[in-house]
Structures are given as structure tokens and as C-alpha cells.
């Protein structure tokens, strides 16, 4: 095991003891969508359904959307389980696995004249197994919030390795499953940050 630099250890401990993150939604206290449920915006409705999907154990994608011909604003959106659709045919020798099983579960929301969004349709039942324990692996449930970005950048700036950065985040949140992202997401975030620095002509980032 590689020795930890004193400065690195100090920053890690300081970051772990910080209370600047928000815990995940308790899986035992989630609300199920229902017809007539109102939301202030489309984003609020999507966030609600994604939280519900994470607790239940499935992924979410946009099935379809429609804009107003006059205002060009979205007025109708349908969210579906990521296993919606038919399994594709492939002639490849080693085709990628396709998880589509024509699942019909989903949420249909419409925008009212007052700007609020209302649940117009909700299909609860899935035709496949659900995985609440492993829901954090689904792409739609993996995000890096602002507090986590600051943590990552602070630790990376003092030379902490990515694996230790992710371990620190896991310690902050109680366990790896509650971080909200995977270690490869942290690596991708750092890679993206380096690319942006290179594009802006940062010589240090190049080194």
C-alpha cells in the first residue's frame, strides 16, 4: 500500500468531516406518482419520477415529448422505463446485449395553461425484475452535484488519487451505494475538466 502524504491525509480528513453534502432519499419513505399530481415545472416532475424509480429499482428515459405549435414550449412529455421497446435484431458475431423487453411502465405529464405540470397517466407495473439495491448503477441515477465537484477538485488539486477521492466520498455518504455516482464517473469528470483546461490553453493541465 502506498504511503499517504501528510497534506493529503489532512485534506481527506477535513473533507470527510465536512457536512456539505445532502443525503439520498430514504428508500422506505418515497411517494408513488398518482393521477392529478401537480408539479411546478417539468424538471420537478422528472426529478420526482427519477427518485421514485431509484427507490423501486429501474431506470428512466424520455419516451416522447411534444411542443406547443404557438409558444414552442414543451406541453406533453412521456417518461418510460429504460427497458421499454423491442429487442433489436443483430447480425454481429458478438452483439451487445439488449435489455429491451417491451416494458410499458411509465409516467405521462401535461402542462396546464397556468404553467403547472399534471400527471395525466401512470403505469406502475413492470414486466421484468426490479433492482432497488443496484439502482445506483443506472445512468439516470448517477450524478455529481456541486458539493461533490468541489470535493473532487480540492482533493485532486493536492494530488490525491482518484480511487482515494472516491473512497473519501463514500465515507462522507456512509457507503459507496449512496455516493450517487461510480468511480469511473469521477474519472470522467476529471478528464473532462482537464480537456476544458487544455482547450483554454492551460499549460499546467497539459503537464
PDB file of N, CA, C and O in Angstrom, residues 61-131:
ATOM      1  N   UNK A  61     -36.077   6.938 -18.984  1.00  0.00           N
ATOM      2  CA  UNK A  61     -35.693   7.634 -20.216  1.00  0.00           C
ATOM      3  C   UNK A  61     -36.913   8.366 -20.760  1.00  0.00           C
ATOM      4  O   UNK A  61     -38.045   8.074 -20.371  1.00  0.00           O
ATOM      5  N   UNK A  62     -36.693   9.312 -21.671  1.00  0.00           N
ATOM      6  CA  UNK A  62     -37.799  10.038 -22.289  1.00  0.00           C
ATOM      7  C   UNK A  62     -38.314   9.227 -23.466  1.00  0.00           C
ATOM      8  O   UNK A  62     -37.575   8.932 -24.400  1.00  0.00           O
ATOM      9  N   UNK A  63     -39.579   8.885 -23.411  1.00  0.00           N
ATOM     10  CA  UNK A  63     -40.206   8.099 -24.471  1.00  0.00           C
ATOM     11  C   UNK A  63     -40.627   9.004 -25.630  1.00  0.00           C
ATOM     12  O   UNK A  63     -40.387   8.702 -26.799  1.00  0.00           O
ATOM     13  N   UNK A  64     -41.261  10.124 -25.308  1.00  0.00           N
ATOM     14  CA  UNK A  64     -41.687  11.089 -26.330  1.00  0.00           C
ATOM     15  C   UNK A  64     -41.973  12.427 -25.674  1.00  0.00           C
ATOM     16  O   UNK A  64     -42.169  12.515 -24.459  1.00  0.00           O
ATOM     17  N   UNK A  65     -42.008  13.484 -26.484  1.00  0.00           N
ATOM     18  CA  UNK A  65     -42.341  14.820 -25.992  1.00  0.00           C
ATOM     19  C   UNK A  65     -42.980  15.618 -27.114  1.00  0.00           C
ATOM     20  O   UNK A  65     -42.771  15.321 -28.297  1.00  0.00           O
ATOM     21  N   UNK A  66     -43.746  16.634 -26.738  1.00  0.00           N
ATOM     22  CA  UNK A  66     -44.433  17.446 -27.740  1.00  0.00           C
ATOM     23  C   UNK A  66     -44.400  18.910 -27.323  1.00  0.00           C
ATOM     24  O   UNK A  66     -44.584  19.234 -26.149  1.00  0.00           O
ATOM     25  N   UNK A  67     -44.155  19.793 -28.304  1.00  0.00           N
ATOM     26  CA  UNK A  67     -44.139  21.229 -28.061  1.00  0.00           C
ATOM     27  C   UNK A  67     -45.415  21.885 -28.565  1.00  0.00           C
ATOM     28  O   UNK A  67     -46.073  21.379 -29.469  1.00  0.00           O
ATOM     29  N   UNK A  68     -45.717  23.036 -28.007  1.00  0.00           N
ATOM     30  CA  UNK A  68     -46.842  23.829 -28.493  1.00  0.00           C
ATOM     31  C   UNK A  68     -46.471  24.433 -29.846  1.00  0.00           C
ATOM     32  O   UNK A  68     -45.357  24.933 -30.033  1.00  0.00           O
ATOM     33  N   UNK A  69     -47.395  24.406 -30.789  1.00  0.00           N
ATOM     34  CA  UNK A  69     -47.139  24.989 -32.114  1.00  0.00           C
ATOM     35  C   UNK A  69     -47.048  26.508 -32.050  1.00  0.00           C
ATOM     36  O   UNK A  69     -46.459  27.136 -32.935  1.00  0.00           O
ATOM     37  N   UNK A  70     -47.606  27.086 -31.005  1.00  0.00           N
ATOM     38  CA  UNK A  70     -47.608  28.548 -30.870  1.00  0.00           C
ATOM     39  C   UNK A  70     -46.398  29.040 -30.073  1.00  0.00           C
ATOM     40  O   UNK A  70     -45.609  29.851 -30.555  1.00  0.00           O
ATOM     41  N   UNK A  71     -46.262  28.554 -28.837  1.00  0.00           N
ATOM     42  CA  UNK A  71     -45.176  29.030 -27.965  1.00  0.00           C
ATOM     43  C   UNK A  71     -43.875  28.264 -28.130  1.00  0.00           C
ATOM     44  O   UNK A  71     -42.823  28.726 -27.695  1.00  0.00           O
ATOM     45  N   UNK A  72     -43.939  27.072 -28.732  1.00  0.00           N
ATOM     46  CA  UNK A  72     -42.793  26.180 -28.896  1.00  0.00           C
ATOM     47  C   UNK A  72     -42.272  25.645 -27.561  1.00  0.00           C
ATOM     48  O   UNK A  72     -41.195  25.058 -27.491  1.00  0.00           O
ATOM     49  N   UNK A  73     -43.030  25.822 -26.506  1.00  0.00           N
ATOM     50  CA  UNK A  73     -42.666  25.251 -25.207  1.00  0.00           C
ATOM     51  C   UNK A  73     -43.175  23.820 -25.121  1.00  0.00           C
ATOM     52  O   UNK A  73     -44.181  23.469 -25.746  1.00  0.00           O
ATOM     53  N   UNK A  74     -42.492  22.998 -24.320  1.00  0.00           N
ATOM     54  CA  UNK A  74     -42.962  21.633 -24.121  1.00  0.00           C
ATOM     55  C   UNK A  74     -44.296  21.645 -23.375  1.00  0.00           C
ATOM     56  O   UNK A  74     -44.459  22.382 -22.392  1.00  0.00           O
ATOM     57  N   UNK A  75     -45.230  20.850 -23.844  1.00  0.00           N
ATOM     58  CA  UNK A  75     -46.548  20.785 -23.204  1.00  0.00           C
ATOM     59  C   UNK A  75     -46.949  19.352 -22.867  1.00  0.00           C
ATOM     60  O   UNK A  75     -47.941  19.129 -22.174  1.00  0.00           O
ATOM     61  N   UNK A  76     -46.177  18.378 -23.351  1.00  0.00           N
ATOM     62  CA  UNK A  76     -46.552  16.976 -23.155  1.00  0.00           C
ATOM     63  C   UNK A  76     -45.284  16.120 -23.172  1.00  0.00           C
ATOM     64  O   UNK A  76     -44.512  16.185 -24.128  1.00  0.00           O
ATOM     65  N   UNK A  77     -45.063  15.354 -22.111  1.00  0.00           N
ATOM     66  CA  UNK A  77     -43.858  14.514 -22.028  1.00  0.00           C
ATOM     67  C   UNK A  77     -44.230  13.153 -21.460  1.00  0.00           C
ATOM     68  O   UNK A  77     -45.005  13.056 -20.501  1.00  0.00           O
ATOM     69  N   UNK A  78     -43.670  12.115 -22.050  1.00  0.00           N
ATOM     70  CA  UNK A  78     -43.862  10.754 -21.553  1.00  0.00           C
ATOM     71  C   UNK A  78     -42.511  10.173 -21.167  1.00  0.00           C
ATOM     72  O   UNK A  78     -41.580  10.149 -21.982  1.00  0.00           O
ATOM     73  N   UNK A  79     -42.395   9.735 -19.906  1.00  0.00           N
ATOM     74  CA  UNK A  79     -41.191   9.077 -19.422  1.00  0.00           C
ATOM     75  C   UNK A  79     -41.446   7.576 -19.375  1.00  0.00           C
ATOM     76  O   UNK A  79     -42.546   7.133 -19.036  1.00  0.00           O
ATOM     77  N   UNK A  80     -40.435   6.799 -19.711  1.00  0.00           N
ATOM     78  CA  UNK A  80     -40.600   5.345 -19.750  1.00  0.00           C
ATOM     79  C   UNK A  80     -39.472   4.660 -18.995  1.00  0.00           C
ATOM     80  O   UNK A  80     -38.414   5.233 -18.741  1.00  0.00           O
ATOM     81  N   UNK A  81     -39.714   3.419 -18.649  1.00  0.00           N
ATOM     82  CA  UNK A  81     -38.665   2.555 -18.106  1.00  0.00           C
ATOM     83  C   UNK A  81     -37.635   2.337 -19.214  1.00  0.00           C
ATOM     84  O   UNK A  81     -37.986   2.253 -20.401  1.00  0.00           O
ATOM     85  N   UNK A  82     -36.377   2.260 -18.865  1.00  0.00           N
ATOM     86  CA  UNK A  82     -35.330   2.099 -19.869  1.00  0.00           C
ATOM     87  C   UNK A  82     -35.412   0.757 -20.602  1.00  0.00           C
ATOM     88  O   UNK A  82     -34.728   0.561 -21.607  1.00  0.00           O
ATOM     89  N   UNK A  83     -36.262  -0.138 -20.127  1.00  0.00           N
ATOM     90  CA  UNK A  83     -36.432  -1.421 -20.808  1.00  0.00           C
ATOM     91  C   UNK A  83     -37.655  -1.413 -21.728  1.00  0.00           C
ATOM     92  O   UNK A  83     -38.106  -2.453 -22.180  1.00  0.00           O
ATOM     93  N   UNK A  84     -38.135  -0.199 -22.005  1.00  0.00           N
ATOM     94  CA  UNK A  84     -39.217  -0.034 -22.972  1.00  0.00           C
ATOM     95  C   UNK A  84     -38.678  -0.283 -24.384  1.00  0.00           C
ATOM     96  O   UNK A  84     -37.529   0.017 -24.683  1.00  0.00           O
ATOM     97  N   UNK A  85     -39.504  -0.804 -25.269  1.00  0.00           N
ATOM     98  CA  UNK A  85     -39.092  -1.025 -26.648  1.00  0.00           C
ATOM     99  C   UNK A  85     -38.822  -2.491 -26.947  1.00  0.00           C
ATOM    100  O   UNK A  85     -38.710  -3.318 -26.046  1.00  0.00           O
ATOM    101  N   UNK A  86     -38.697  -2.770 -28.236  1.00  0.00           N
ATOM    102  CA  UNK A  86     -38.473  -4.143 -28.677  1.00  0.00           C
ATOM    103  C   UNK A  86     -36.984  -4.468 -28.761  1.00  0.00           C
ATOM    104  O   UNK A  86     -36.163  -3.596 -29.051  1.00  0.00           O
ATOM    105  N   UNK A  87     -36.676  -5.721 -28.515  1.00  0.00           N
ATOM    106  CA  UNK A  87     -35.304  -6.188 -28.630  1.00  0.00           C
ATOM    107  C   UNK A  87     -34.865  -6.146 -30.086  1.00  0.00           C
ATOM    108  O   UNK A  87     -35.560  -6.635 -30.971  1.00  0.00           O
ATOM    109  N   UNK A  88     -33.741  -5.499 -30.334  1.00  0.00           N
ATOM    110  CA  UNK A  88     -33.286  -5.330 -31.712  1.00  0.00           C
ATOM    111  C   UNK A  88     -32.617  -6.594 -32.243  1.00  0.00           C
ATOM    112  O   UNK A  88     -32.022  -7.363 -31.492  1.00  0.00           O
ATOM    113  N   UNK A  89     -32.742  -6.774 -33.531  1.00  0.00           N
ATOM    114  CA  UNK A  89     -32.092  -7.895 -34.205  1.00  0.00           C
ATOM    115  C   UNK A  89     -30.677  -7.480 -34.610  1.00  0.00           C
ATOM    116  O   UNK A  89     -30.452  -6.356 -35.042  1.00  0.00           O
ATOM    117  N   UNK A  90     -29.728  -8.386 -34.465  1.00  0.00           N
ATOM    118  CA  UNK A  90     -28.346  -8.067 -34.810  1.00  0.00           C
ATOM    119  C   UNK A  90     -27.705  -9.234 -35.546  1.00  0.00           C
ATOM    120  O   UNK A  90     -27.924 -10.398 -35.208  1.00  0.00           O
ATOM    121  N   UNK A  91     -26.933  -8.891 -36.562  1.00  0.00           N
ATOM    122  CA  UNK A  91     -26.220  -9.915 -37.331  1.00  0.00           C
ATOM    123  C   UNK A  91     -24.746  -9.979 -36.938  1.00  0.00           C
ATOM    124  O   UNK A  91     -23.978 -10.733 -37.540  1.00  0.00           O
ATOM    125  N   UNK A  92     -24.370  -9.189 -35.938  1.00  0.00           N
ATOM    126  CA  UNK A  92     -22.977  -9.170 -35.496  1.00  0.00           C
ATOM    127  C   UNK A  92     -22.607 -10.497 -34.852  1.00  0.00           C
ATOM    128  O   UNK A  92     -23.450 -11.202 -34.290  1.00  0.00           O
ATOM    129  N   UNK A  93     -21.315 -10.821 -34.946  1.00  0.00           N
ATOM    130  CA  UNK A  93     -20.843 -12.089 -34.382  1.00  0.00           C
ATOM    131  C   UNK A  93     -20.944 -12.077 -32.863  1.00  0.00           C
ATOM    132  O   UNK A  93     -21.316 -13.077 -32.247  1.00  0.00           O
ATOM    133  N   UNK A  94     -20.616 -10.941 -32.255  1.00  0.00           N
ATOM    134  CA  UNK A  94     -20.710 -10.796 -30.803  1.00  0.00           C
ATOM    135  C   UNK A  94     -21.550  -9.558 -30.482  1.00  0.00           C
ATOM    136  O   UNK A  94     -21.013  -8.507 -30.108  1.00  0.00           O
ATOM    137  N   UNK A  95     -22.869  -9.653 -30.651  1.00  0.00           N
ATOM    138  CA  UNK A  95     -23.732  -8.485 -30.446  1.00  0.00           C
ATOM    139  C   UNK A  95     -23.769  -8.042 -28.994  1.00  0.00           C
ATOM    140  O   UNK A  95     -23.628  -8.854 -28.083  1.00  0.00           O
ATOM    141  N   UNK A  96     -23.938  -6.743 -28.816  1.00  0.00           N
ATOM    142  CA  UNK A  96     -24.072  -6.214 -27.463  1.00  0.00           C
ATOM    143  C   UNK A  96     -25.405  -6.662 -26.891  1.00  0.00           C
ATOM    144  O   UNK A  96     -26.407  -6.739 -27.603  1.00  0.00           O
ATOM    145  N   UNK A  97     -25.447  -6.985 -25.602  1.00  0.00           N
ATOM    146  CA  UNK A  97     -26.716  -7.444 -25.008  1.00  0.00           C
ATOM    147  C   UNK A  97     -27.770  -6.347 -25.050  1.00  0.00           C
ATOM    148  O   UNK A  97     -27.480  -5.167 -24.821  1.00  0.00           O
ATOM    149  N   UNK A  98     -28.977  -6.710 -25.373  1.00  0.00           N
ATOM    150  CA  UNK A  98     -30.095  -5.768 -25.426  1.00  0.00           C
ATOM    151  C   UNK A  98     -31.089  -6.132 -24.325  1.00  0.00           C
ATOM    152  O   UNK A  98     -31.560  -7.269 -24.261  1.00  0.00           O
ATOM    153  N   UNK A  99     -31.398  -5.166 -23.466  1.00  0.00           N
ATOM    154  CA  UNK A  99     -32.266  -5.428 -22.317  1.00  0.00           C
ATOM    155  C   UNK A  99     -33.709  -5.008 -22.561  1.00  0.00           C
ATOM    156  O   UNK A  99     -34.523  -5.037 -21.642  1.00  0.00           O
ATOM    157  N   UNK A 100     -34.036  -4.616 -23.787  1.00  0.00           N
ATOM    158  CA  UNK A 100     -35.394  -4.193 -24.095  1.00  0.00           C
ATOM    159  C   UNK A 100     -36.363  -5.378 -24.011  1.00  0.00           C
ATOM    160  O   UNK A 100     -36.126  -6.416 -24.624  1.00  0.00           O
ATOM    161  N   UNK A 101     -37.437  -5.208 -23.246  1.00  0.00           N
ATOM    162  CA  UNK A 101     -38.419  -6.283 -23.088  1.00  0.00           C
ATOM    163  C   UNK A 101     -39.850  -5.755 -23.248  1.00  0.00           C
ATOM    164  O   UNK A 101     -40.790  -6.353 -22.740  1.00  0.00           O
ATOM    165  N   UNK A 102     -39.985  -4.613 -23.927  1.00  0.00           N
ATOM    166  CA  UNK A 102     -41.302  -4.001 -24.173  1.00  0.00           C
ATOM    167  C   UNK A 102     -42.042  -3.672 -22.873  1.00  0.00           C
ATOM    168  O   UNK A 102     -43.262  -3.826 -22.786  1.00  0.00           O
ATOM    169  N   UNK A 103     -41.301  -3.217 -21.877  1.00  0.00           N
ATOM    170  CA  UNK A 103     -41.919  -2.812 -20.607  1.00  0.00           C
ATOM    171  C   UNK A 103     -42.761  -1.556 -20.847  1.00  0.00           C
ATOM    172  O   UNK A 103     -42.305  -0.603 -21.474  1.00  0.00           O
ATOM    173  N   UNK A 104     -43.977  -1.546 -20.341  1.00  0.00           N
ATOM    174  CA  UNK A 104     -44.903  -0.436 -20.567  1.00  0.00           C
ATOM    175  C   UNK A 104     -44.987   0.540 -19.398  1.00  0.00           C
ATOM    176  O   UNK A 104     -45.741   1.523 -19.460  1.00  0.00           O
ATOM    177  N   UNK A 105     -44.237   0.301 -18.330  1.00  0.00           N
ATOM    178  CA  UNK A 105     -44.289   1.190 -17.169  1.00  0.00           C
ATOM    179  C   UNK A 105     -43.815   2.592 -17.557  1.00  0.00           C
ATOM    180  O   UNK A 105     -42.878   2.747 -18.338  1.00  0.00           O
ATOM    181  N   UNK A 106     -44.465   3.615 -17.008  1.00  0.00           N
ATOM    182  CA  UNK A 106     -44.053   4.969 -17.338  1.00  0.00           C
ATOM    183  C   UNK A 106     -44.930   6.033 -16.718  1.00  0.00           C
ATOM    184  O   UNK A 106     -45.928   5.740 -16.031  1.00  0.00           O
ATOM    185  N   UNK A 107     -44.550   7.280 -16.975  1.00  0.00           N
ATOM    186  CA  UNK A 107     -45.265   8.442 -16.440  1.00  0.00           C
ATOM    187  C   UNK A 107     -45.550   9.411 -17.579  1.00  0.00           C
ATOM    188  O   UNK A 107     -44.668   9.718 -18.382  1.00  0.00           O
ATOM    189  N   UNK A 108     -46.796   9.890 -17.650  1.00  0.00           N
ATOM    190  CA  UNK A 108     -47.217  10.837 -18.684  1.00  0.00           C
ATOM    191  C   UNK A 108     -47.639  12.131 -17.999  1.00  0.00           C
ATOM    192  O   UNK A 108     -48.534  12.137 -17.161  1.00  0.00           O
ATOM    193  N   UNK A 109     -46.976  13.248 -18.342  1.00  0.00           N
ATOM    194  CA  UNK A 109     -47.313  14.540 -17.736  1.00  0.00           C
ATOM    195  C   UNK A 109     -47.684  15.549 -18.817  1.00  0.00           C
ATOM    196  O   UNK A 109     -47.185  15.487 -19.942  1.00  0.00           O
ATOM    197  N   UNK A 110     -48.590  16.468 -18.447  1.00  0.00           N
ATOM    198  CA  UNK A 110     -49.013  17.513 -19.377  1.00  0.00           C
ATOM    199  C   UNK A 110     -48.942  18.873 -18.692  1.00  0.00           C
ATOM    200  O   UNK A 110     -49.157  18.988 -17.485  1.00  0.00           O
ATOM    201  N   UNK A 111     -48.643  19.893 -19.498  1.00  0.00           N
ATOM    202  CA  UNK A 111     -48.542  21.261 -18.983  1.00  0.00           C
ATOM    203  C   UNK A 111     -49.890  21.962 -19.093  1.00  0.00           C
ATOM    204  O   UNK A 111     -50.502  21.978 -20.155  1.00  0.00           O
ATOM    205  N   UNK A 112     -50.337  22.551 -17.979  1.00  0.00           N
ATOM    206  CA  UNK A 112     -51.596  23.283 -17.971  1.00  0.00           C
ATOM    207  C   UNK A 112     -51.373  24.731 -18.405  1.00  0.00           C
ATOM    208  O   UNK A 112     -50.245  25.202 -18.519  1.00  0.00           O
ATOM    209  N   UNK A 113     -52.470  25.425 -18.615  1.00  0.00           N
ATOM    210  CA  UNK A 113     -52.395  26.834 -19.037  1.00  0.00           C
ATOM    211  C   UNK A 113     -51.712  27.712 -17.993  1.00  0.00           C
ATOM    212  O   UNK A 113     -51.110  28.738 -18.337  1.00  0.00           O
ATOM    213  N   UNK A 114     -51.818  27.339 -16.706  1.00  0.00           N
ATOM    214  CA  UNK A 114     -51.195  28.133 -15.648  1.00  0.00           C
ATOM    215  C   UNK A 114     -49.712  27.824 -15.483  1.00  0.00           C
ATOM    216  O   UNK A 114     -49.051  28.377 -14.596  1.00  0.00           O
ATOM    217  N   UNK A 115     -49.178  26.935 -16.328  1.00  0.00           N
ATOM    218  CA  UNK A 115     -47.751  26.632 -16.289  1.00  0.00           C
ATOM    219  C   UNK A 115     -47.386  25.418 -15.465  1.00  0.00           C
ATOM    220  O   UNK A 115     -46.264  24.922 -15.549  1.00  0.00           O
ATOM    221  N   UNK A 116     -48.310  24.919 -14.660  1.00  0.00           N
ATOM    222  CA  UNK A 116     -48.026  23.742 -13.837  1.00  0.00           C
ATOM    223  C   UNK A 116     -48.150  22.468 -14.665  1.00  0.00           C
ATOM    224  O   UNK A 116     -48.862  22.419 -15.670  1.00  0.00           O
ATOM    225  N   UNK A 117     -47.429  21.435 -14.213  1.00  0.00           N
ATOM    226  CA  UNK A 117     -47.466  20.137 -14.898  1.00  0.00           C
ATOM    227  C   UNK A 117     -48.270  19.146 -14.051  1.00  0.00           C
ATOM    228  O   UNK A 117     -48.131  19.109 -12.831  1.00  0.00           O
ATOM    229  N   UNK A 118     -49.106  18.365 -14.734  1.00  0.00           N
ATOM    230  CA  UNK A 118     -50.002  17.434 -14.045  1.00  0.00           C
ATOM    231  C   UNK A 118     -49.803  16.016 -14.580  1.00  0.00           C
ATOM    232  O   UNK A 118     -49.592  15.819 -15.782  1.00  0.00           O
ATOM    233  N   UNK A 119     -49.846  15.046 -13.659  1.00  0.00           N
ATOM    234  CA  UNK A 119     -49.735  13.644 -14.067  1.00  0.00           C
ATOM    235  C   UNK A 119     -51.022  13.248 -14.782  1.00  0.00           C
ATOM    236  O   UNK A 119     -52.104  13.255 -14.200  1.00  0.00           O
ATOM    237  N   UNK A 120     -50.880  12.912 -16.060  1.00  0.00           N
ATOM    238  CA  UNK A 120     -52.026  12.546 -16.890  1.00  0.00           C
ATOM    239  C   UNK A 120     -52.173  11.028 -17.008  1.00  0.00           C
ATOM    240  O   UNK A 120     -53.267  10.516 -17.282  1.00  0.00           O
ATOM    241  N   UNK A 121     -51.065  10.312 -16.806  1.00  0.00           N
ATOM    242  CA  UNK A 121     -51.108   8.858 -16.879  1.00  0.00           C
ATOM    243  C   UNK A 121     -49.937   8.249 -16.126  1.00  0.00           C
ATOM    244  O   UNK A 121     -48.843   8.827 -16.073  1.00  0.00           O
ATOM    245  N   UNK A 122     -50.162   7.123 -15.503  1.00  0.00           N
ATOM    246  CA  UNK A 122     -49.099   6.435 -14.753  1.00  0.00           C
ATOM    247  C   UNK A 122     -49.330   4.933 -14.807  1.00  0.00           C
ATOM    248  O   UNK A 122     -50.403   4.446 -14.464  1.00  0.00           O
ATOM    249  N   UNK A 123     -48.325   4.219 -15.306  1.00  0.00           N
ATOM    250  CA  UNK A 123     -48.374   2.748 -15.335  1.00  0.00           C
ATOM    251  C   UNK A 123     -47.299   2.253 -14.363  1.00  0.00           C
ATOM    252  O   UNK A 123     -46.102   2.489 -14.574  1.00  0.00           O
ATOM    253  N   UNK A 124     -47.735   1.600 -13.321  1.00  0.00           N
ATOM    254  CA  UNK A 124     -46.835   1.176 -12.240  1.00  0.00           C
ATOM    255  C   UNK A 124     -46.105  -0.129 -12.533  1.00  0.00           C
ATOM    256  O   UNK A 124     -44.901  -0.255 -12.273  1.00  0.00           O
ATOM    257  N   UNK A 125     -46.816  -1.114 -13.091  1.00  0.00           N
ATOM    258  CA  UNK A 125     -46.291  -2.472 -13.185  1.00  0.00           C
ATOM    259  C   UNK A 125     -45.259  -2.626 -14.306  1.00  0.00           C
ATOM    260  O   UNK A 125     -45.441  -2.123 -15.418  1.00  0.00           O
ATOM    261  N   UNK A 126     -44.187  -3.370 -13.978  1.00  0.00           N
ATOM    262  CA  UNK A 126     -43.137  -3.708 -14.936  1.00  0.00           C
ATOM    263  C   UNK A 126     -43.246  -5.192 -15.283  1.00  0.00           C
ATOM    264  O   UNK A 126     -43.715  -5.983 -14.457  1.00  0.00           O
ATOM    265  N   UNK A 127     -42.787  -5.566 -16.462  1.00  0.00           N
ATOM    266  CA  UNK A 127     -42.824  -6.981 -16.857  1.00  0.00           C
ATOM    267  C   UNK A 127     -41.452  -7.638 -16.692  1.00  0.00           C
ATOM    268  O   UNK A 127     -41.123  -8.600 -17.380  1.00  0.00           O
ATOM    269  N   UNK A 128     -40.655  -7.111 -15.794  1.00  0.00           N
ATOM    270  CA  UNK A 128     -39.314  -7.642 -15.550  1.00  0.00           C
ATOM    271  C   UNK A 128     -38.949  -7.415 -14.090  1.00  0.00           C
ATOM    272  O   UNK A 128     -39.648  -6.689 -13.365  1.00  0.00           O
ATOM    273  N   UNK A 129     -37.860  -8.006 -13.680  1.00  0.00           N
ATOM    274  CA  UNK A 129     -37.412  -7.879 -12.296  1.00  0.00           C
ATOM    275  C   UNK A 129     -36.876  -6.479 -12.032  1.00  0.00           C
ATOM    276  O   UNK A 129     -36.273  -5.858 -12.905  1.00  0.00           O
ATOM    277  N   UNK A 130     -37.103  -5.981 -10.828  1.00  0.00           N
ATOM    278  CA  UNK A 130     -36.612  -4.661 -10.425  1.00  0.00           C
ATOM    279  C   UNK A 130     -35.439  -4.830  -9.464  1.00  0.00           C
ATOM    280  O   UNK A 130     -35.347  -5.822  -8.745  1.00  0.00           O
ATOM    281  N   UNK A 131     -34.530  -3.826  -9.458  1.00  0.00           N
ATOM    282  CA  UNK A 131     -33.298  -3.960  -8.678  1.00  0.00           C
ATOM    283  C   UNK A 131     -33.032  -2.706  -7.836  1.00  0.00           C
ATOM    284  O   UNK A 131     -32.125  -1.928  -8.145  1.00  0.00           O
TER     285      UNK A 131
END
